[in-house]
Amino acid sequence: MSYVVGACGGPNKPFCKKEGFVHCSLRTSSLTIIVLHIFFRRLGSILSEKARLNMEVFVARSRLTLIFSLFALFSLSSSSLSSSTTELQILTAERRIDLASHIIRVVLTLKVQNDGTSAASDVLLAFPPAQAKHLALIQAAEVAGKKRKKSLHPLDVKPSNHADGPNGAKFYSISLRNPLGTGGSVSIDVSYVLTQSLEPFPVEIRQSEPQLVLYRDSALILSPYEIKQQTTVIRTPSTKVESFTRVEPSTQLRTELKYGPYEDQPSFSYSPILVHFENNNPFAVVEELVREIEISHWGSLQVTEHYTLVHNGARHKGGFSRVEYQSRPTISGVASFKHLLVKLPPRVHSVYYRDNIGNISTSHLRTGYSKSELEIEPRYPLLGGWKATFVIGYGIPLEDVLFESDDGKRYLNFSFGCPIAETLVNKITNKVVLPEGSKNPSVVVPFSVERRAETSYSYLDIVGRPVVVLEKENVVPEHNVLFQVYYDFHPMSMLAEPLMLTSVFFFLFVAALAYIHMDISIRK
């Protein structure tokens, strides 16, 4: 249908070509519709404009609120860090790094001064992410006095809750004995141990080749404070240093590399260095050590230690010649394990050393009242990447390790770490098996460990023996300290097994006697 729109009643009045009659009211309706359409469209645009303005105002206010919240949060976190860093400065810093073993030991001596307006109660230490990952132990002590009258007072060190520093630096907090007042200074000795921080280079060597390793660090001490004067000394196991990064002033004297002194270094200064040197000391790593300590109140303590040992140095490549190894010991396999020294408690007895095949006779035991040493040789030489599993067992007189406290509790006093000298343990598990009937066990360990409880069953046990399990990773020789396990034990519990045996034999005797005197025949 098509329409021609003109003036109503005129020559061009609308009509329907198909129907043949004129629609006089069509123009009025069309105009009404157009006007209403324009009105509602305009009204909608006005409303949408107002809503849009309201939304923009709301978004702007939300953005301002968020910005002010983030600014306040950042100000709080940054102020807490700045209050600990900008008010302190380090007058002198000396760092000594010992690379004689595959376990790196660092001693850091600091003299800290407070230049702020308020007292400081803690001092922050900063570590690069790579070192923080391999940090096995950290200790600090406040130095009082000088030279012969010098005394050390241990300080508490723990990971800081501050946000990471530049390039992911991690912080540790040292709590001072007394708050450091304005203008005051304090001397602090910090010692820490790094593991798995030496990289074999090359990563594979032949039997006749020496072992070369890389050490990465910084010539400048990473610190959140300004350091007025600092020096770093690196000690290598021998004078055979292939190369090292020079950061002037730096010197080499025999087995020592000295960097510094450097003056007026700002906070978080870092200058990477690389030392390439020869280190043929055994990289002895115990992947897992499981120690079972079984307490018997009948007079003995039995210890069984299961080892999985690996040479973690440069991997051996090519064939192995036993003849060359034995005929040229100073050249062939210089980085291998020839023997291991195990430091045992004094007065040990019933010592054995065996593997899956059987007893290993290549061991020497020296016992005494002050110490006992077991020198063992693996069944075969351990070259880089090679492994060995073995078991060491021994007994100890009970009076040497088990005591009674003032409140009547019994407690075991034993060493926590690995007895093999200069060995890193990836994971150690100490299982203390208490006598049946023991109650309320508690543990005192001078460092953090994971603890859980188990139950063990042995001969003549009824309810089982409580087992205290202590686990820790990244264990170094410095963790070889005493720990205590306290528990309650009633003396009458010792009579349980003898009474049970006596009762069993008594009933057997009565049953045998009744059987002998019993007539079960059918004849009379």
Coordinates of C-alpha atoms in Angstrom, one line a residue:
M1 CA 0.0 0.0 0.0
S2 CA 1.4 3.4 -1.0
Y3 CA 0.3 6.9 0.1
V4 CA 0.6 10.4 -1.3
V5 CA 0.5 13.0 1.5
G6 CA -0.8 16.5 0.7
A7 CA -3.2 19.1 2.3
C8 CA -6.5 17.7 3.5
G9 CA -9.3 18.5 1.0
G10 CA -6.8 19.8 -1.6
P11 CA -5.8 18.4 -4.9
N12 CA -3.1 16.4 -3.2
K13 CA -5.3 15.0 -0.4
P14 CA -4.2 11.5 0.6
F15 CA -5.8 8.6 -0.8
C16 CA -5.4 4.9 -1.1
K17 CA -4.7 3.8 -4.5
K18 CA -5.7 0.3 -3.7
E19 CA -8.8 0.9 -1.6
G20 CA -10.0 4.0 -3.5
F21 CA -11.1 6.2 -0.6
V22 CA -9.4 9.2 1.1
H23 CA -8.0 9.0 4.8
C24 CA -8.5 12.5 6.1
S25 CA -7.2 11.9 9.6
L26 CA -3.9 10.2 8.6
R27 CA -1.9 13.4 8.6
T28 CA -3.0 14.3 12.2
S29 CA -2.2 10.8 13.5
S30 CA 1.3 10.8 11.8
L31 CA 2.1 14.2 13.2
T32 CA 1.0 13.2 16.7
I33 CA 3.2 10.1 16.5
I34 CA 6.2 12.1 15.3
V35 CA 5.8 14.7 18.1
L36 CA 5.4 12.0 20.8
H37 CA 8.5 10.2 19.4
I38 CA 10.6 13.3 19.5
F39 CA 9.3 14.2 23.0
F40 CA 10.1 10.8 24.5
R41 CA 13.4 10.7 22.7
R42 CA 14.3 14.0 24.1
L43 CA 13.1 13.1 27.5
G44 CA 15.1 9.8 27.4
S45 CA 18.2 11.7 26.3
I46 CA 17.8 14.2 29.2
L47 CA 17.3 11.3 31.7
S48 CA 20.2 9.3 30.3
E49 CA 22.4 12.4 30.4
K50 CA 21.5 12.9 34.0
A51 CA 22.1 9.3 34.8
R52 CA 25.4 9.4 33.0
L53 CA 26.5 12.4 35.0
N54 CA 25.5 10.7 38.2
M55 CA 27.4 7.6 37.2
E56 CA 30.5 9.7 36.3
V57 CA 30.3 11.4 39.7
F58 CA 30.0 8.1 41.4
V59 CA 33.0 6.6 39.5
A60 CA 35.1 9.6 40.2
R61 CA 34.3 9.5 43.9
S62 CA 35.1 5.7 44.0
R63 CA 38.4 6.3 42.2
L64 CA 39.3 9.0 44.7
T65 CA 38.4 6.8 47.6
L66 CA 40.5 3.9 46.2
I67 CA 43.5 6.2 45.5
F68 CA 43.4 7.6 49.1
S69 CA 43.0 4.1 50.6
L70 CA 46.0 2.8 48.6
F71 CA 48.0 5.9 49.5
A72 CA 47.2 5.5 53.2
L73 CA 48.1 1.8 53.0
F74 CA 51.4 2.5 51.2
S75 CA 52.2 5.3 53.6
L76 CA 51.7 2.9 56.6
S77 CA 53.9 0.2 55.1
S78 CA 56.5 2.5 53.8
S79 CA 56.6 4.5 57.1
S80 CA 57.2 1.3 59.1
L81 CA 60.1 0.4 56.8
S82 CA 61.5 3.9 56.6
S83 CA 61.3 4.3 60.4
S84 CA 63.5 1.3 60.7
T85 CA 65.9 2.2 57.9
T86 CA 66.3 6.0 57.5
E87 CA 67.0 6.6 61.2
L88 CA 69.9 4.2 61.4
Q89 CA 73.2 4.1 59.6
I90 CA 76.1 1.6 59.7
L91 CA 79.4 3.3 60.6
T92 CA 81.6 0.2 59.8
A93 CA 80.9 -3.2 58.3
E94 CA 83.2 -6.1 57.8
R95 CA 82.1 -9.3 56.1
R96 CA 84.2 -12.5 56.0
I97 CA 83.1 -15.3 53.7
D98 CA 84.6 -18.8 54.2
L99 CA 84.5 -21.0 51.0
A100 CA 86.7 -23.8 52.4
S101 CA 83.9 -26.2 52.3
H102 CA 80.7 -26.7 50.3
I103 CA 78.9 -25.3 53.3
I104 CA 79.5 -21.5 53.2
R105 CA 79.9 -19.7 56.5
V106 CA 79.7 -15.9 56.7
V107 CA 80.6 -13.6 59.7
L108 CA 79.3 -10.0 59.5
T109 CA 80.5 -7.4 62.0
L110 CA 78.4 -4.2 62.2
K111 CA 78.6 -1.0 64.2
V112 CA 75.2 0.6 64.0
Q113 CA 74.4 4.2 65.0
N114 CA 71.0 5.8 65.6
D115 CA 70.7 9.3 64.0
G116 CA 66.9 9.5 64.4
T117 CA 64.8 11.3 67.0
S118 CA 63.4 8.2 68.6
A119 CA 64.9 5.0 70.0
A120 CA 65.3 1.9 67.7
S121 CA 64.5 -1.5 69.0
D122 CA 65.6 -3.7 66.1
V123 CA 68.0 -3.7 63.2
L124 CA 67.2 -5.1 59.7
L125 CA 69.4 -7.4 57.6
A126 CA 68.9 -7.8 53.9
F127 CA 69.6 -10.8 51.7
P128 CA 69.3 -11.3 48.0
P129 CA 66.6 -13.8 47.0
A130 CA 69.1 -16.5 46.0
Q131 CA 70.8 -16.4 49.4
A132 CA 67.6 -16.2 51.4
K133 CA 66.5 -19.4 49.7
H134 CA 69.6 -21.3 50.8
L135 CA 69.9 -19.7 54.2
A136 CA 70.2 -22.6 56.7
L137 CA 71.0 -20.8 59.9
I138 CA 71.4 -17.2 61.1
Q139 CA 72.6 -16.0 64.6
A140 CA 73.4 -12.6 66.1
A141 CA 75.0 -11.4 69.2
E142 CA 75.6 -7.9 70.7
V143 CA 79.3 -7.2 71.4
A144 CA 80.1 -5.6 74.8
G145 CA 83.7 -4.6 75.8
K146 CA 86.9 -4.7 73.8
K147 CA 89.6 -7.3 73.1
R148 CA 90.2 -9.6 76.1
K149 CA 87.2 -8.2 78.0
K150 CA 84.9 -8.7 75.0
S151 CA 81.7 -10.5 75.7
L152 CA 78.8 -11.7 73.4
H153 CA 75.1 -11.5 74.3
P154 CA 72.8 -13.5 72.0
L155 CA 70.1 -11.7 70.2
D156 CA 66.8 -12.9 68.7
V157 CA 66.8 -13.1 64.9
K158 CA 63.6 -13.8 62.9
P159 CA 62.2 -13.1 59.4
S160 CA 60.8 -9.6 59.2
N161 CA 57.2 -8.8 58.2
H162 CA 58.4 -5.9 56.0
A163 CA 57.6 -6.0 52.3
D164 CA 60.4 -7.2 50.0
G165 CA 63.0 -4.7 49.1
P166 CA 64.4 -3.8 45.7
N167 CA 64.9 -6.8 43.4
G168 CA 63.1 -9.0 45.9
A169 CA 65.5 -8.6 48.8
K170 CA 64.4 -10.4 51.9
F171 CA 64.6 -9.0 55.4
Y172 CA 65.5 -10.4 58.8
S173 CA 65.0 -8.5 62.0
I174 CA 67.5 -8.5 65.0
S175 CA 65.9 -7.5 68.3
L176 CA 68.2 -5.5 70.4
R177 CA 68.6 -6.1 74.2
N178 CA 67.9 -2.5 75.0
P179 CA 66.5 0.2 72.7
L180 CA 69.2 2.2 70.9
G181 CA 68.7 5.9 71.9
T182 CA 69.4 8.9 69.7
G183 CA 73.1 9.3 68.9
G184 CA 73.9 5.9 70.5
S185 CA 75.7 3.0 68.7
V186 CA 75.9 -0.7 69.2
S187 CA 78.3 -3.4 67.8
I188 CA 76.6 -6.6 66.4
D189 CA 78.2 -9.8 65.2
V190 CA 76.1 -11.8 62.7
S191 CA 76.9 -15.3 61.5
Y192 CA 74.9 -17.2 59.0
V193 CA 75.3 -20.4 56.9
L194 CA 74.5 -20.8 53.2
T195 CA 74.0 -24.2 51.6
Q196 CA 74.1 -25.3 47.9
S197 CA 75.5 -22.0 46.8
L198 CA 78.6 -23.3 45.0
E199 CA 78.0 -24.2 41.3
P200 CA 80.3 -26.9 39.8
F201 CA 81.9 -25.5 36.6
P202 CA 82.4 -27.5 34.6
V203 CA 79.4 -29.6 35.7
E204 CA 81.1 -32.9 34.7
I205 CA 84.7 -34.0 35.2
R206 CA 86.8 -37.1 34.6
Q207 CA 88.4 -39.2 37.2
S208 CA 91.8 -37.4 36.9
E209 CA 90.4 -33.8 36.8
P210 CA 90.1 -31.4 39.7
Q211 CA 86.8 -29.9 40.8
L212 CA 86.2 -26.2 40.0
V213 CA 83.2 -24.3 41.4
L214 CA 81.7 -20.8 41.0
Y215 CA 80.6 -18.5 43.8
R216 CA 78.3 -15.6 43.2
D217 CA 77.9 -12.6 45.5
S218 CA 78.2 -8.9 45.8
A219 CA 81.4 -6.8 46.5
L220 CA 79.1 -4.4 48.4
I221 CA 77.1 -5.5 51.5
L222 CA 73.4 -5.5 50.7
S223 CA 71.8 -3.4 53.5
P224 CA 68.7 -1.2 54.0
Y225 CA 71.0 1.4 55.6
E226 CA 73.7 3.7 54.4
I227 CA 77.1 2.2 55.1
K228 CA 79.9 4.7 55.8
Q229 CA 82.8 2.2 55.5
Q230 CA 82.8 -1.5 54.5
T231 CA 85.1 -4.4 53.6
T232 CA 84.5 -7.9 52.3
V233 CA 87.1 -10.7 52.6
I234 CA 86.6 -14.1 50.8
R235 CA 88.7 -17.1 51.8
T236 CA 89.2 -19.9 49.3
P237 CA 90.4 -23.4 50.2
S238 CA 93.6 -23.0 48.1
T239 CA 95.5 -20.5 46.1
K240 CA 94.2 -22.0 42.9
V241 CA 91.8 -19.2 41.8
E242 CA 91.0 -19.3 38.2
S243 CA 89.4 -15.9 38.0
F244 CA 87.4 -13.4 40.1
T245 CA 85.6 -10.1 39.4
R246 CA 87.6 -7.0 40.2
V247 CA 85.8 -4.1 41.8
E248 CA 88.4 -1.5 42.7
P249 CA 89.9 -1.5 45.2
S250 CA 90.3 -5.3 45.3
T251 CA 93.3 -7.4 46.0
Q252 CA 94.3 -11.1 46.2
L253 CA 96.8 -12.4 48.8
R254 CA 97.3 -16.2 48.8
T255 CA 93.9 -17.7 49.8
E256 CA 92.1 -14.4 50.5
L257 CA 90.3 -12.0 48.2
K258 CA 89.7 -8.5 49.6
Y259 CA 87.1 -6.1 48.4
G260 CA 87.3 -2.6 49.7
P261 CA 87.3 -0.5 51.8
Y262 CA 84.3 1.2 50.2
E263 CA 83.0 4.4 51.7
D264 CA 79.6 6.2 51.8
Q265 CA 77.6 3.6 50.0
P266 CA 73.8 4.3 49.9
S267 CA 71.2 1.7 51.0
F268 CA 70.6 -1.3 48.8
S269 CA 73.9 -0.9 46.9
Y270 CA 74.9 -4.0 45.0
S271 CA 77.9 -4.9 42.8
P272 CA 77.8 -8.5 41.5
I273 CA 81.0 -10.5 41.6
L274 CA 81.9 -14.0 40.5
V275 CA 84.7 -16.2 41.9
H276 CA 85.9 -19.3 40.0
F277 CA 88.2 -21.5 42.1
E278 CA 89.3 -25.1 42.8
N279 CA 87.5 -26.9 45.7
N280 CA 88.3 -30.6 46.0
N281 CA 86.6 -31.1 49.4
P282 CA 83.9 -33.7 49.5
F283 CA 80.5 -32.3 48.7
A284 CA 78.8 -34.7 51.2
V285 CA 75.0 -34.4 51.2
V286 CA 72.7 -36.7 53.0
E287 CA 69.4 -36.6 51.1
E288 CA 67.6 -38.2 54.0
L289 CA 68.5 -39.2 57.5
V290 CA 66.1 -41.2 59.6
R291 CA 67.2 -41.7 63.2
E292 CA 65.3 -44.0 65.6
I293 CA 66.0 -43.4 69.3
E294 CA 64.4 -46.2 71.4
I295 CA 64.4 -45.7 75.2
S296 CA 64.3 -48.7 77.5
H297 CA 64.2 -48.1 81.3
W298 CA 65.9 -51.4 81.8
G299 CA 69.3 -49.7 81.2
S300 CA 70.0 -49.0 77.6
L301 CA 69.3 -46.6 74.8
Q302 CA 69.4 -48.0 71.2
V303 CA 70.0 -45.7 68.2
T304 CA 69.6 -46.7 64.6
E305 CA 70.5 -44.2 61.8
H306 CA 69.5 -44.8 58.1
Y307 CA 71.5 -42.7 55.6
T308 CA 71.1 -41.9 51.9
L309 CA 74.4 -40.2 51.0
V310 CA 75.2 -38.5 47.7
H311 CA 78.3 -36.7 46.3
N312 CA 76.8 -33.4 45.2
G313 CA 79.8 -32.0 43.4
A314 CA 80.7 -32.1 39.7
R315 CA 79.3 -35.3 38.2
H316 CA 81.7 -38.0 37.1
K317 CA 81.9 -38.7 33.4
G318 CA 83.8 -41.5 31.6
G319 CA 84.9 -44.8 33.0
F320 CA 86.3 -45.5 36.5
S321 CA 89.7 -47.2 37.0
R322 CA 90.2 -48.8 40.4
V323 CA 93.9 -49.3 39.6
E324 CA 94.5 -45.7 38.8
Y325 CA 92.4 -44.6 41.8
Q326 CA 94.6 -46.6 44.3
S327 CA 98.0 -46.1 42.6
R328 CA 97.6 -42.3 42.1
P329 CA 95.6 -41.1 45.1
T330 CA 96.8 -37.5 44.9
I331 CA 95.7 -37.1 41.3
S332 CA 92.9 -39.6 40.6
G333 CA 89.6 -38.9 42.2
V334 CA 90.8 -36.0 44.4
A335 CA 87.2 -34.8 45.0
S336 CA 85.8 -38.3 45.9
F337 CA 84.9 -39.7 49.3
K338 CA 87.8 -41.7 50.7
H339 CA 86.5 -41.9 54.3
L340 CA 84.0 -40.2 56.5
L341 CA 84.3 -39.3 60.2
V342 CA 81.3 -40.0 62.4
K343 CA 81.3 -38.3 65.8
L344 CA 79.3 -40.5 68.3
P345 CA 78.5 -39.9 72.0
P346 CA 81.0 -41.1 74.5
R347 CA 80.9 -44.6 75.9
V348 CA 79.0 -46.1 73.0
H349 CA 78.8 -49.9 72.6
S350 CA 77.5 -52.5 70.2
V351 CA 78.4 -50.3 67.2
Y352 CA 77.6 -51.7 63.7
Y353 CA 77.9 -50.3 60.2
R354 CA 76.2 -52.1 57.3
D355 CA 74.3 -51.7 54.0
N356 CA 71.9 -53.7 52.0
I357 CA 74.5 -56.3 51.2
G358 CA 75.7 -56.9 54.8
N359 CA 78.2 -55.7 57.3
I360 CA 81.0 -53.3 56.0
S361 CA 84.3 -54.2 57.7
T362 CA 86.2 -51.1 56.5
S363 CA 85.6 -49.0 59.7
H364 CA 87.6 -48.0 62.8
L365 CA 86.1 -47.1 66.1
R366 CA 87.9 -45.1 68.8
T367 CA 85.9 -44.8 72.1
G368 CA 86.6 -42.9 75.3
Y369 CA 84.9 -41.1 78.2
S370 CA 84.9 -37.7 76.4
K371 CA 84.2 -38.7 72.8
S372 CA 83.8 -41.6 70.4
E373 CA 84.8 -41.5 66.7
L374 CA 83.9 -43.9 64.0
E375 CA 85.9 -43.7 60.8
I376 CA 84.0 -45.4 57.9
E377 CA 84.8 -46.1 54.3
P378 CA 82.0 -46.6 51.8
R379 CA 81.9 -50.0 50.0
Y380 CA 83.1 -48.2 46.8
P381 CA 84.5 -44.7 46.3
L382 CA 81.9 -42.0 45.8
L383 CA 82.5 -39.8 42.9
G384 CA 80.4 -36.9 41.7
G385 CA 76.7 -37.8 41.4
W386 CA 77.2 -41.3 43.0
K387 CA 75.0 -42.5 45.9
A388 CA 75.3 -44.9 48.8
T389 CA 72.8 -46.1 51.4
F390 CA 73.9 -47.6 54.8
V391 CA 72.9 -48.0 58.4
I392 CA 74.8 -47.1 61.6
G393 CA 73.6 -48.4 64.9
Y394 CA 74.9 -48.2 68.5
G395 CA 73.9 -48.3 72.1
I396 CA 74.4 -45.8 74.9
P397 CA 74.2 -46.2 78.7
L398 CA 70.9 -44.8 79.9
E399 CA 72.4 -42.8 82.7
D400 CA 74.3 -40.7 80.1
V401 CA 71.3 -39.4 78.2
L402 CA 68.2 -39.9 80.4
F403 CA 67.6 -37.7 83.5
E404 CA 64.8 -36.6 85.9
S405 CA 63.7 -33.0 86.3
D406 CA 62.8 -31.2 89.5
D407 CA 59.1 -31.7 88.8
G408 CA 59.4 -35.5 88.5
K409 CA 59.4 -35.7 84.7
R410 CA 61.8 -37.9 82.8
Y411 CA 63.7 -36.2 79.9
L412 CA 66.0 -37.3 77.1
N413 CA 69.0 -35.1 76.3
F414 CA 70.3 -36.0 72.9
S415 CA 72.0 -34.4 69.9
F416 CA 69.7 -33.3 67.0
G417 CA 71.9 -33.1 63.9
C418 CA 73.9 -35.4 61.7
P419 CA 77.1 -36.9 63.4
I420 CA 79.0 -37.1 60.1
A421 CA 81.5 -34.2 60.0
E422 CA 80.9 -31.3 57.5
T423 CA 77.8 -32.8 56.0
L424 CA 74.6 -31.2 54.7
V425 CA 71.3 -33.0 55.4
N426 CA 68.4 -32.1 53.1
K427 CA 65.9 -33.7 55.5
I428 CA 66.4 -35.2 58.9
T429 CA 63.8 -37.2 60.9
N430 CA 64.3 -37.9 64.6
K431 CA 62.0 -40.5 66.0
V432 CA 62.0 -40.8 69.8
V433 CA 60.3 -44.0 70.9
L434 CA 59.2 -43.6 74.5
P435 CA 58.5 -46.6 76.8
E436 CA 55.0 -48.0 76.9
G437 CA 53.0 -46.1 79.5
S438 CA 54.6 -42.7 78.9
K439 CA 52.3 -39.7 79.0
N440 CA 52.3 -36.0 78.2
P441 CA 55.4 -35.8 76.0
S442 CA 56.8 -32.3 75.3
V443 CA 59.8 -31.1 73.3
V444 CA 62.4 -28.4 73.7
V445 CA 64.4 -27.6 70.6
P446 CA 66.5 -24.4 70.1
F447 CA 65.2 -23.8 66.6
S448 CA 62.0 -24.4 64.6
V449 CA 61.1 -28.0 63.6
E450 CA 58.0 -29.8 62.5
R451 CA 56.5 -32.2 65.1
R452 CA 54.0 -35.0 65.0
A453 CA 53.1 -38.0 67.1
E454 CA 52.9 -41.6 66.2
T455 CA 52.5 -45.0 67.9
S456 CA 54.9 -47.9 67.7
Y457 CA 54.4 -51.5 68.6
S458 CA 57.1 -53.9 69.7
Y459 CA 57.4 -57.2 71.6
L460 CA 54.9 -57.6 74.5
D461 CA 53.3 -54.2 73.9
I462 CA 49.6 -53.8 74.6
V463 CA 48.6 -50.2 74.0
G464 CA 51.8 -49.3 72.0
R465 CA 54.7 -46.9 72.6
P466 CA 54.3 -43.1 72.0
V467 CA 56.7 -41.8 69.3
V468 CA 57.7 -38.1 69.1
V469 CA 58.7 -37.3 65.5
L470 CA 60.8 -34.2 64.8
E471 CA 61.6 -33.2 61.2
K472 CA 63.7 -30.4 59.7
E473 CA 65.1 -29.6 56.3
N474 CA 68.4 -27.9 55.3
V475 CA 70.4 -29.1 58.4
V476 CA 74.0 -28.1 58.8
P477 CA 76.6 -29.1 61.4
E478 CA 75.6 -26.0 63.5
H479 CA 72.3 -27.7 64.1
N480 CA 74.1 -30.5 65.9
V481 CA 72.9 -29.3 69.4
L482 CA 71.1 -30.9 72.2
F483 CA 67.4 -31.2 72.4
Q484 CA 65.1 -32.5 75.2
V485 CA 62.0 -34.7 75.2
Y486 CA 60.1 -34.6 78.5
Y487 CA 57.4 -37.2 79.5
D488 CA 55.6 -38.6 82.5
F489 CA 56.3 -42.2 83.5
H490 CA 55.1 -44.1 86.5
P491 CA 57.6 -46.6 87.9
M492 CA 54.8 -49.3 88.2
S493 CA 54.6 -49.3 84.4
M494 CA 57.9 -51.1 84.3
L495 CA 56.3 -54.1 85.9
A496 CA 53.7 -54.5 83.2
E497 CA 55.8 -56.7 80.9
P498 CA 57.3 -58.9 83.7
L499 CA 53.9 -59.5 85.2
M500 CA 52.5 -60.4 81.8
L501 CA 55.3 -62.9 81.2
T502 CA 54.9 -64.3 84.7
S503 CA 51.2 -64.7 84.2
V504 CA 51.6 -66.4 80.8
F505 CA 54.1 -68.9 82.3
F506 CA 51.9 -69.4 85.3
F507 CA 48.8 -70.2 83.2
L508 CA 50.9 -72.5 81.0
F509 CA 52.2 -74.3 84.1
V510 CA 48.6 -74.6 85.5
A511 CA 47.4 -75.9 82.1
A512 CA 50.2 -78.4 81.8
L513 CA 49.6 -79.6 85.4
A514 CA 45.8 -80.0 84.8
Y515 CA 46.5 -81.9 81.6
I516 CA 48.8 -84.3 83.3
H517 CA 46.4 -85.1 86.1
M518 CA 43.3 -85.2 83.8
D519 CA 42.0 -88.6 82.8
I520 CA 40.3 -88.3 79.5
S521 CA 40.2 -92.0 78.7
I522 CA 36.8 -93.7 78.1
R523 CA 37.7 -96.8 80.2
K524 CA 37.1 -96.9 83.9

